[in-house]
Amino acid sequence: MSQPSNIRQLLTDAKLGLLPYLDERLKKIETSFKQVENLQLQPYDLLFGDCNTIAANEPRPLITQSISLKIFLTGNTKDKFELLLIASELQNMVDAAVFEWSNREWHQFEKPLKRPITQITGGLDYELLQDAANICRLTIYREFGLTYPLTF
């Protein structure tokens, strides 16, 4: 593989990739939440879902790739309400970051992203950690699709 694929460029390119952009934004977000005791933003997880080819017989077929982000927050159970509010804010901030990246990437001259992201779905889970007293983990799920050209 001599040239990075379009999905690899979209996700990991140092200047234009989603993951470096998201990493930078999450670092800024984390520093704004330092006022809550024992709150930690854990490393996120990236999952790939359905992948489909659109217009396979056209000269420039497109790929749609479903992407899921799982973002983890841990904190003290006594601050449950505050943690839920922070998680809700974090969902909004992550969505805003993904939309900003998508619009910026879509407006590039040589753009691998063929359509900006227009919808993000997801949810939030709360669980008590068994091995740590009074510690809970919130998992934020954000799902969206990327559309990019197939390369040969």
PDB file of C-alpha atoms in Angstrom:
ATOM      1  CA  MET A   1       0.000   0.000   0.000  1.00  0.00           C
ATOM      2  CA  SER A   2       1.955   3.001  -1.241  1.00  0.00           C
ATOM      3  CA  GLN A   3      -0.748   5.647  -0.778  1.00  0.00           C
ATOM      4  CA  PRO A   4      -3.063   5.984   2.240  1.00  0.00           C
ATOM      5  CA  SER A   5      -6.696   5.104   1.559  1.00  0.00           C
ATOM      6  CA  ASN A   6      -9.372   7.780   1.708  1.00  0.00           C
ATOM      7  CA  ILE A   7     -10.790   6.462   4.994  1.00  0.00           C
ATOM      8  CA  ARG A   8      -7.303   6.445   6.518  1.00  0.00           C
ATOM      9  CA  GLN A   9      -6.767  10.048   5.368  1.00  0.00           C
ATOM     10  CA  LEU A  10     -10.166  11.128   6.692  1.00  0.00           C
ATOM     11  CA  LEU A  11      -9.482   9.665  10.104  1.00  0.00           C
ATOM     12  CA  THR A  12      -5.743   9.991  10.725  1.00  0.00           C
ATOM     13  CA  ASP A  13      -4.207  12.725   8.533  1.00  0.00           C
ATOM     14  CA  ALA A  14      -2.206  15.032  10.801  1.00  0.00           C
ATOM     15  CA  LYS A  15      -3.608  18.219   9.258  1.00  0.00           C
ATOM     16  CA  LEU A  16      -7.114  17.237   8.173  1.00  0.00           C
ATOM     17  CA  GLY A  17      -8.012  14.004   9.978  1.00  0.00           C
ATOM     18  CA  LEU A  18     -10.936  13.607  12.364  1.00  0.00           C
ATOM     19  CA  LEU A  19      -9.007  11.812  15.102  1.00  0.00           C
ATOM     20  CA  PRO A  20      -6.221  14.407  15.545  1.00  0.00           C
ATOM     21  CA  TYR A  21      -8.888  17.141  15.477  1.00  0.00           C
ATOM     22  CA  LEU A  22     -11.012  15.287  18.044  1.00  0.00           C
ATOM     23  CA  ASP A  23      -7.971  14.606  20.262  1.00  0.00           C
ATOM     24  CA  GLU A  24      -7.161  18.315  20.322  1.00  0.00           C
ATOM     25  CA  ARG A  25     -10.748  19.282  21.138  1.00  0.00           C
ATOM     26  CA  LEU A  26     -11.083  16.650  23.899  1.00  0.00           C
ATOM     27  CA  LYS A  27      -7.916  17.951  25.596  1.00  0.00           C
ATOM     28  CA  LYS A  28      -9.435  21.434  25.687  1.00  0.00           C
ATOM     29  CA  ILE A  29     -12.758  20.065  26.934  1.00  0.00           C
ATOM     30  CA  GLU A  30     -11.064  18.027  29.672  1.00  0.00           C
ATOM     31  CA  THR A  31      -9.313  21.080  31.091  1.00  0.00           C
ATOM     32  CA  SER A  32     -12.649  22.911  31.320  1.00  0.00           C
ATOM     33  CA  PHE A  33     -14.089  20.121  33.538  1.00  0.00           C
ATOM     34  CA  LYS A  34     -11.304  20.112  36.163  1.00  0.00           C
ATOM     35  CA  GLN A  35     -13.590  21.616  38.839  1.00  0.00           C
ATOM     36  CA  VAL A  36     -15.327  18.262  39.501  1.00  0.00           C
ATOM     37  CA  GLU A  37     -13.447  16.077  41.980  1.00  0.00           C
ATOM     38  CA  ASN A  38     -12.103  12.749  40.634  1.00  0.00           C
ATOM     39  CA  LEU A  39     -13.503  13.371  37.148  1.00  0.00           C
ATOM     40  CA  GLN A  40     -11.422  11.725  34.442  1.00  0.00           C
ATOM     41  CA  LEU A  41     -11.924  11.611  30.717  1.00  0.00           C
ATOM     42  CA  GLN A  42     -10.648   8.205  29.601  1.00  0.00           C
ATOM     43  CA  PRO A  43      -9.304   7.359  26.123  1.00  0.00           C
ATOM     44  CA  TYR A  44     -12.122   6.948  23.631  1.00  0.00           C
ATOM     45  CA  ASP A  45     -12.793   3.938  21.439  1.00  0.00           C
ATOM     46  CA  LEU A  46     -13.558   3.975  17.719  1.00  0.00           C
ATOM     47  CA  LEU A  47     -15.737   1.296  16.137  1.00  0.00           C
ATOM     48  CA  PHE A  48     -16.516   0.723  12.479  1.00  0.00           C
ATOM     49  CA  GLY A  49     -20.060  -0.317  11.565  1.00  0.00           C
ATOM     50  CA  ASP A  50     -21.774  -0.886   8.238  1.00  0.00           C
ATOM     51  CA  CYS A  51     -19.797  -0.121   5.101  1.00  0.00           C
ATOM     52  CA  ASN A  52     -21.654   0.167   1.781  1.00  0.00           C
ATOM     53  CA  THR A  53     -20.798   1.008  -1.808  1.00  0.00           C
ATOM     54  CA  ILE A  54     -23.093   3.480  -3.564  1.00  0.00           C
ATOM     55  CA  ALA A  55     -23.371   3.576  -7.355  1.00  0.00           C
ATOM     56  CA  ALA A  56     -20.797   0.827  -7.848  1.00  0.00           C
ATOM     57  CA  ASN A  57     -21.171   1.006 -11.655  1.00  0.00           C
ATOM     58  CA  GLU A  58     -20.531   4.747 -11.826  1.00  0.00           C
ATOM     59  CA  PRO A  59     -17.104   6.168 -12.772  1.00  0.00           C
ATOM     60  CA  ARG A  60     -16.538   7.388  -9.164  1.00  0.00           C
ATOM     61  CA  PRO A  61     -18.302   5.008  -6.756  1.00  0.00           C
ATOM     62  CA  LEU A  62     -18.801   6.181  -3.173  1.00  0.00           C
ATOM     63  CA  ILE A  63     -18.364   4.373   0.122  1.00  0.00           C
ATOM     64  CA  THR A  64     -20.452   5.048   3.209  1.00  0.00           C
ATOM     65  CA  GLN A  65     -18.801   3.997   6.473  1.00  0.00           C
ATOM     66  CA  SER A  66     -20.602   4.029   9.802  1.00  0.00           C
ATOM     67  CA  ILE A  67     -18.384   5.257  12.653  1.00  0.00           C
ATOM     68  CA  SER A  68     -19.117   4.923  16.368  1.00  0.00           C
ATOM     69  CA  LEU A  69     -17.256   6.773  19.093  1.00  0.00           C
ATOM     70  CA  LYS A  70     -17.360   5.559  22.677  1.00  0.00           C
ATOM     71  CA  ILE A  71     -16.172   8.173  25.142  1.00  0.00           C
ATOM     72  CA  PHE A  72     -15.646   7.243  28.784  1.00  0.00           C
ATOM     73  CA  LEU A  73     -15.886   9.464  31.867  1.00  0.00           C
ATOM     74  CA  THR A  74     -15.224   8.269  35.407  1.00  0.00           C
ATOM     75  CA  GLY A  75     -16.100  10.075  38.575  1.00  0.00           C
ATOM     76  CA  ASN A  76     -17.428   9.837  42.098  1.00  0.00           C
ATOM     77  CA  THR A  77     -20.959   8.430  42.535  1.00  0.00           C
ATOM     78  CA  LYS A  78     -21.855  11.223  44.958  1.00  0.00           C
ATOM     79  CA  ASP A  79     -21.574  13.617  42.000  1.00  0.00           C
ATOM     80  CA  LYS A  80     -23.915  11.582  39.769  1.00  0.00           C
ATOM     81  CA  PHE A  81     -26.151  14.503  38.786  1.00  0.00           C
ATOM     82  CA  GLU A  82     -23.148  16.718  38.038  1.00  0.00           C
ATOM     83  CA  LEU A  83     -21.523  13.909  36.022  1.00  0.00           C
ATOM     84  CA  LEU A  84     -24.679  13.419  33.958  1.00  0.00           C
ATOM     85  CA  LEU A  85     -24.806  17.142  33.216  1.00  0.00           C
ATOM     86  CA  ILE A  86     -21.142  17.137  32.215  1.00  0.00           C
ATOM     87  CA  ALA A  87     -21.704  14.060  30.030  1.00  0.00           C
ATOM     88  CA  SER A  88     -24.579  15.846  28.303  1.00  0.00           C
ATOM     89  CA  GLU A  89     -22.376  18.889  27.707  1.00  0.00           C
ATOM     90  CA  LEU A  90     -19.611  16.603  26.453  1.00  0.00           C
ATOM     91  CA  GLN A  91     -22.003  14.979  23.962  1.00  0.00           C
ATOM     92  CA  ASN A  92     -22.873  18.397  22.578  1.00  0.00           C
ATOM     93  CA  MET A  93     -19.218  19.455  22.417  1.00  0.00           C
ATOM     94  CA  VAL A  94     -18.157  16.257  20.652  1.00  0.00           C
ATOM     95  CA  ASP A  95     -21.022  16.609  18.165  1.00  0.00           C
ATOM     96  CA  ALA A  96     -20.021  20.213  17.509  1.00  0.00           C
ATOM     97  CA  ALA A  97     -16.393  19.151  16.974  1.00  0.00           C
ATOM     98  CA  VAL A  98     -17.413  16.408  14.508  1.00  0.00           C
ATOM     99  CA  PHE A  99     -19.699  18.802  12.599  1.00  0.00           C
ATOM    100  CA  GLU A 100     -16.975  21.480  12.503  1.00  0.00           C
ATOM    101  CA  TRP A 101     -14.418  18.994  11.241  1.00  0.00           C
ATOM    102  CA  SER A 102     -16.876  17.636   8.666  1.00  0.00           C
ATOM    103  CA  ASN A 103     -17.716  21.066   7.271  1.00  0.00           C
ATOM    104  CA  ARG A 104     -14.071  22.103   7.202  1.00  0.00           C
ATOM    105  CA  GLU A 105     -12.998  18.864   5.518  1.00  0.00           C
ATOM    106  CA  TRP A 106     -15.854  18.983   3.003  1.00  0.00           C
ATOM    107  CA  HIS A 107     -14.816  22.468   1.887  1.00  0.00           C
ATOM    108  CA  GLN A 108     -11.229  21.435   1.110  1.00  0.00           C
ATOM    109  CA  PHE A 109     -10.091  21.719  -2.494  1.00  0.00           C
ATOM    110  CA  GLU A 110      -9.126  18.064  -2.873  1.00  0.00           C
ATOM    111  CA  LYS A 111     -11.640  16.590  -0.532  1.00  0.00           C
ATOM    112  CA  PRO A 112     -11.875  12.923   0.275  1.00  0.00           C
ATOM    113  CA  LEU A 113     -15.114  13.609   2.219  1.00  0.00           C
ATOM    114  CA  LYS A 114     -17.895  13.759  -0.390  1.00  0.00           C
ATOM    115  CA  ARG A 115     -20.752  14.753   1.919  1.00  0.00           C
ATOM    116  CA  PRO A 116     -20.624  16.623   5.205  1.00  0.00           C
ATOM    117  CA  ILE A 117     -21.949  14.834   8.263  1.00  0.00           C
ATOM    118  CA  THR A 118     -25.545  15.910   8.809  1.00  0.00           C
ATOM    119  CA  GLN A 119     -26.679  13.626  11.625  1.00  0.00           C
ATOM    120  CA  ILE A 120     -25.115  12.216  14.771  1.00  0.00           C
ATOM    121  CA  THR A 121     -27.018   9.804  16.992  1.00  0.00           C
ATOM    122  CA  GLY A 122     -26.100   8.049  20.197  1.00  0.00           C
ATOM    123  CA  GLY A 123     -26.764   7.762  23.861  1.00  0.00           C
ATOM    124  CA  LEU A 124     -25.365   7.588  27.355  1.00  0.00           C
ATOM    125  CA  ASP A 125     -24.859   4.729  29.847  1.00  0.00           C
ATOM    126  CA  TYR A 126     -24.149   4.968  33.577  1.00  0.00           C
ATOM    127  CA  GLU A 127     -22.588   2.121  35.553  1.00  0.00           C
ATOM    128  CA  LEU A 128     -20.989   1.576  38.959  1.00  0.00           C
ATOM    129  CA  LEU A 129     -17.506   0.097  38.828  1.00  0.00           C
ATOM    130  CA  GLN A 130     -17.261  -3.077  40.872  1.00  0.00           C
ATOM    131  CA  ASP A 131     -13.566  -2.914  41.708  1.00  0.00           C
ATOM    132  CA  ALA A 132     -13.561   0.692  42.965  1.00  0.00           C
ATOM    133  CA  ALA A 133     -15.624   2.115  45.814  1.00  0.00           C
ATOM    134  CA  ASN A 134     -17.931   5.014  44.927  1.00  0.00           C
ATOM    135  CA  ILE A 135     -16.641   5.282  41.367  1.00  0.00           C
ATOM    136  CA  CYS A 136     -18.905   5.251  38.337  1.00  0.00           C
ATOM    137  CA  ARG A 137     -18.311   5.282  34.616  1.00  0.00           C
ATOM    138  CA  LEU A 138     -20.371   7.071  32.027  1.00  0.00           C
ATOM    139  CA  THR A 139     -20.114   5.884  28.441  1.00  0.00           C
ATOM    140  CA  ILE A 140     -21.124   8.311  25.718  1.00  0.00           C
ATOM    141  CA  TYR A 141     -21.993   6.834  22.323  1.00  0.00           C
ATOM    142  CA  ARG A 142     -21.868   8.989  19.184  1.00  0.00           C
ATOM    143  CA  GLU A 143     -22.583   7.475  15.748  1.00  0.00           C
ATOM    144  CA  PHE A 144     -22.348   9.055  12.297  1.00  0.00           C
ATOM    145  CA  GLY A 145     -21.540   8.164   8.712  1.00  0.00           C
ATOM    146  CA  LEU A 146     -18.680   9.167   6.439  1.00  0.00           C
ATOM    147  CA  THR A 147     -19.128   9.239   2.663  1.00  0.00           C
ATOM    148  CA  TYR A 148     -15.982   9.190   0.556  1.00  0.00           C
ATOM    149  CA  PRO A 149     -14.926   8.065  -2.946  1.00  0.00           C
ATOM    150  CA  LEU A 150     -13.738   4.555  -3.608  1.00  0.00           C
ATOM    151  CA  THR A 151     -10.124   4.406  -4.738  1.00  0.00           C
ATOM    152  CA  PHE A 152      -8.658   1.862  -7.105  1.00  0.00           C
TER     153      PHE A 152
END
